[in-house]
Amino acid sequence: MKSSTLLTAVAFILLISCRSGPESTFTAKGPGFSLKIPESMTRTTSLNDEASLQYQDMMKELFVIVIDEPKSQLESALNDNELYDQYTNDLQGYYDLIITNFKSSFSLEKLPAPTNTKINGLPAKVVELDGNVEGDRIYCKLAFVEGKKHYYQIMAWTNADRKKALAKTIDDMVISFKETSKSKY
């Protein structure tokens, strides 16, 4: 009886030690913001020419970028292109403008309405997308955040087959976004 109990205890300890827990993260810093991302991700520059932060994990097919733009840039774009009839000079207008351009490269079955929320106290719009990019099925979470002087686009994505396994990791990255006092502008 004692050896059976001891054997059960050893097996239980082995099972617990083999179980995978949450992945460790680190704080990646961009110009005026930070984001917590899995330690397995590495910095890259090949995902988007306009992104000020880019990380990837090629083994998991997990990617994240952040694009930051001064609020004045939206106002200039609306003025220069006479777009005030189509877009407002606020977070909603920024979202609408970016999503309109995004739809041209992302084949969507339907565009869901964004969720209005706050990310670390900042107004945000978040939308989850399933679609095709250059023939690949993709799951993507986009967040549009209004900072003090900037708008931010946070985009995290993976292969659609990995959505279930990586959705929480993607959510955790997006909601970890923080605007910092340091800014490049």
JSON list of N, CA, C and O in Angstrom, two decimals, residues 71-92:
[
{"chain": "A", "resi": 71, "resn": "LYS", "atom": "N", "xyz": [-1.24, 62.49, -33.99]},
{"chain": "A", "resi": 71, "resn": "LYS", "atom": "CA", "xyz": [-2.63, 62.86, -34.30]},
{"chain": "A", "resi": 71, "resn": "LYS", "atom": "C", "xyz": [-2.68, 63.90, -35.41]},
{"chain": "A", "resi": 71, "resn": "LYS", "atom": "O", "xyz": [-3.59, 63.89, -36.24]},
{"chain": "A", "resi": 72, "resn": "SER", "atom": "N", "xyz": [-1.70, 64.78, -35.45]},
{"chain": "A", "resi": 72, "resn": "SER", "atom": "CA", "xyz": [-1.67, 65.82, -36.47]},
{"chain": "A", "resi": 72, "resn": "SER", "atom": "C", "xyz": [-1.57, 65.23, -37.88]},
{"chain": "A", "resi": 72, "resn": "SER", "atom": "O", "xyz": [-2.00, 65.84, -38.86]},
{"chain": "A", "resi": 73, "resn": "GLN", "atom": "N", "xyz": [-1.02, 64.02, -37.98]},
{"chain": "A", "resi": 73, "resn": "GLN", "atom": "CA", "xyz": [-0.89, 63.37, -39.30]},
{"chain": "A", "resi": 73, "resn": "GLN", "atom": "C", "xyz": [-2.26, 63.01, -39.86]},
{"chain": "A", "resi": 73, "resn": "GLN", "atom": "O", "xyz": [-2.49, 63.12, -41.07]},
{"chain": "A", "resi": 74, "resn": "LEU", "atom": "N", "xyz": [-3.19, 62.58, -38.99]},
{"chain": "A", "resi": 74, "resn": "LEU", "atom": "CA", "xyz": [-4.55, 62.29, -39.45]},
{"chain": "A", "resi": 74, "resn": "LEU", "atom": "C", "xyz": [-5.21, 63.57, -39.95]},
{"chain": "A", "resi": 74, "resn": "LEU", "atom": "O", "xyz": [-5.80, 63.58, -41.03]},
{"chain": "A", "resi": 75, "resn": "GLU", "atom": "N", "xyz": [-5.07, 64.63, -39.19]},
{"chain": "A", "resi": 75, "resn": "GLU", "atom": "CA", "xyz": [-5.66, 65.90, -39.59]},
{"chain": "A", "resi": 75, "resn": "GLU", "atom": "C", "xyz": [-5.10, 66.37, -40.93]},
{"chain": "A", "resi": 75, "resn": "GLU", "atom": "O", "xyz": [-5.84, 66.79, -41.82]},
{"chain": "A", "resi": 76, "resn": "SER", "atom": "N", "xyz": [-3.80, 66.26, -41.12]},
{"chain": "A", "resi": 76, "resn": "SER", "atom": "CA", "xyz": [-3.17, 66.64, -42.40]},
{"chain": "A", "resi": 76, "resn": "SER", "atom": "C", "xyz": [-3.68, 65.77, -43.55]},
{"chain": "A", "resi": 76, "resn": "SER", "atom": "O", "xyz": [-3.96, 66.28, -44.63]},
{"chain": "A", "resi": 77, "resn": "ALA", "atom": "N", "xyz": [-3.78, 64.47, -43.31]},
{"chain": "A", "resi": 77, "resn": "ALA", "atom": "CA", "xyz": [-4.26, 63.56, -44.36]},
{"chain": "A", "resi": 77, "resn": "ALA", "atom": "C", "xyz": [-5.69, 63.91, -44.77]},
{"chain": "A", "resi": 77, "resn": "ALA", "atom": "O", "xyz": [-6.03, 63.90, -45.96]},
{"chain": "A", "resi": 78, "resn": "LEU", "atom": "N", "xyz": [-6.52, 64.22, -43.79]},
{"chain": "A", "resi": 78, "resn": "LEU", "atom": "CA", "xyz": [-7.91, 64.59, -44.09]},
{"chain": "A", "resi": 78, "resn": "LEU", "atom": "C", "xyz": [-7.98, 65.90, -44.87]},
{"chain": "A", "resi": 78, "resn": "LEU", "atom": "O", "xyz": [-8.74, 66.02, -45.83]},
{"chain": "A", "resi": 79, "resn": "ASN", "atom": "N", "xyz": [-7.16, 66.87, -44.46]},
{"chain": "A", "resi": 79, "resn": "ASN", "atom": "CA", "xyz": [-7.12, 68.17, -45.15]},
{"chain": "A", "resi": 79, "resn": "ASN", "atom": "C", "xyz": [-6.54, 68.03, -46.56]},
{"chain": "A", "resi": 79, "resn": "ASN", "atom": "O", "xyz": [-7.14, 68.49, -47.53]},
{"chain": "A", "resi": 80, "resn": "ASP", "atom": "N", "xyz": [-5.37, 67.41, -46.66]},
{"chain": "A", "resi": 80, "resn": "ASP", "atom": "CA", "xyz": [-4.67, 67.31, -47.94]},
{"chain": "A", "resi": 80, "resn": "ASP", "atom": "C", "xyz": [-5.45, 66.54, -49.00]},
{"chain": "A", "resi": 80, "resn": "ASP", "atom": "O", "xyz": [-5.33, 66.82, -50.19]},
{"chain": "A", "resi": 81, "resn": "ASN", "atom": "N", "xyz": [-6.23, 65.56, -48.55]},
{"chain": "A", "resi": 81, "resn": "ASN", "atom": "CA", "xyz": [-6.96, 64.71, -49.50]},
{"chain": "A", "resi": 81, "resn": "ASN", "atom": "C", "xyz": [-8.46, 65.00, -49.53]},
{"chain": "A", "resi": 81, "resn": "ASN", "atom": "O", "xyz": [-9.23, 64.24, -50.11]},
{"chain": "A", "resi": 82, "resn": "GLU", "atom": "N", "xyz": [-8.84, 66.09, -48.86]},
{"chain": "A", "resi": 82, "resn": "GLU", "atom": "CA", "xyz": [-10.24, 66.51, -48.80]},
{"chain": "A", "resi": 82, "resn": "GLU", "atom": "C", "xyz": [-11.15, 65.36, -48.41]},
{"chain": "A", "resi": 82, "resn": "GLU", "atom": "O", "xyz": [-12.13, 65.03, -49.09]},
{"chain": "A", "resi": 83, "resn": "LEU", "atom": "N", "xyz": [-10.84, 64.73, -47.28]},
{"chain": "A", "resi": 83, "resn": "LEU", "atom": "CA", "xyz": [-11.57, 63.55, -46.82]},
{"chain": "A", "resi": 83, "resn": "LEU", "atom": "C", "xyz": [-12.48, 63.83, -45.63]},
{"chain": "A", "resi": 83, "resn": "LEU", "atom": "O", "xyz": [-13.03, 62.90, -45.04]},
{"chain": "A", "resi": 84, "resn": "TYR", "atom": "N", "xyz": [-12.65, 65.11, -45.25]},
{"chain": "A", "resi": 84, "resn": "TYR", "atom": "CA", "xyz": [-13.49, 65.42, -44.08]},
{"chain": "A", "resi": 84, "resn": "TYR", "atom": "C", "xyz": [-14.94, 64.99, -44.26]},
{"chain": "A", "resi": 84, "resn": "TYR", "atom": "O", "xyz": [-15.64, 64.77, -43.28]},
{"chain": "A", "resi": 85, "resn": "ASP", "atom": "N", "xyz": [-15.41, 64.86, -45.49]},
{"chain": "A", "resi": 85, "resn": "ASP", "atom": "CA", "xyz": [-16.77, 64.38, -45.71]},
{"chain": "A", "resi": 85, "resn": "ASP", "atom": "C", "xyz": [-16.91, 62.89, -45.42]},
{"chain": "A", "resi": 85, "resn": "ASP", "atom": "O", "xyz": [-18.00, 62.40, -45.14]},
{"chain": "A", "resi": 86, "resn": "GLN", "atom": "N", "xyz": [-15.78, 62.16, -45.48]},
{"chain": "A", "resi": 86, "resn": "GLN", "atom": "CA", "xyz": [-15.82, 60.71, -45.28]},
{"chain": "A", "resi": 86, "resn": "GLN", "atom": "C", "xyz": [-15.34, 60.27, -43.89]},
{"chain": "A", "resi": 86, "resn": "GLN", "atom": "O", "xyz": [-15.78, 59.25, -43.39]},
{"chain": "A", "resi": 87, "resn": "TYR", "atom": "N", "xyz": [-14.42, 61.02, -43.30]},
{"chain": "A", "resi": 87, "resn": "TYR", "atom": "CA", "xyz": [-13.81, 60.60, -42.04]},
{"chain": "A", "resi": 87, "resn": "TYR", "atom": "C", "xyz": [-13.76, 61.77, -41.06]},
{"chain": "A", "resi": 87, "resn": "TYR", "atom": "O", "xyz": [-13.53, 62.91, -41.44]},
{"chain": "A", "resi": 88, "resn": "THR", "atom": "N", "xyz": [-13.93, 61.44, -39.78]},
{"chain": "A", "resi": 88, "resn": "THR", "atom": "CA", "xyz": [-13.83, 62.45, -38.73]},
{"chain": "A", "resi": 88, "resn": "THR", "atom": "C", "xyz": [-12.41, 62.49, -38.18]},
{"chain": "A", "resi": 88, "resn": "THR", "atom": "O", "xyz": [-11.66, 61.52, -38.29]},
{"chain": "A", "resi": 89, "resn": "ASN", "atom": "N", "xyz": [-12.05, 63.61, -37.60]},
{"chain": "A", "resi": 89, "resn": "ASN", "atom": "CA", "xyz": [-10.70, 63.78, -37.05]},
{"chain": "A", "resi": 89, "resn": "ASN", "atom": "C", "xyz": [-10.69, 63.34, -35.58]},
{"chain": "A", "resi": 89, "resn": "ASN", "atom": "O", "xyz": [-10.50, 64.15, -34.67]},
{"chain": "A", "resi": 90, "resn": "ASP", "atom": "N", "xyz": [-10.91, 62.04, -35.37]},
{"chain": "A", "resi": 90, "resn": "ASP", "atom": "CA", "xyz": [-10.92, 61.46, -34.03]},
{"chain": "A", "resi": 90, "resn": "ASP", "atom": "C", "xyz": [-10.62, 59.96, -34.15]},
{"chain": "A", "resi": 90, "resn": "ASP", "atom": "O", "xyz": [-10.30, 59.47, -35.24]},
{"chain": "A", "resi": 91, "resn": "LEU", "atom": "N", "xyz": [-10.72, 59.24, -33.03]},
{"chain": "A", "resi": 91, "resn": "LEU", "atom": "CA", "xyz": [-10.40, 57.80, -33.05]},
{"chain": "A", "resi": 91, "resn": "LEU", "atom": "C", "xyz": [-11.30, 57.05, -34.03]},
{"chain": "A", "resi": 91, "resn": "LEU", "atom": "O", "xyz": [-10.83, 56.17, -34.75]},
{"chain": "A", "resi": 92, "resn": "GLN", "atom": "N", "xyz": [-12.58, 57.40, -34.09]},
{"chain": "A", "resi": 92, "resn": "GLN", "atom": "CA", "xyz": [-13.49, 56.73, -35.03]},
{"chain": "A", "resi": 92, "resn": "GLN", "atom": "C", "xyz": [-13.04, 56.97, -36.47]},
{"chain": "A", "resi": 92, "resn": "GLN", "atom": "O", "xyz": [-13.00, 56.04, -37.28]}
]
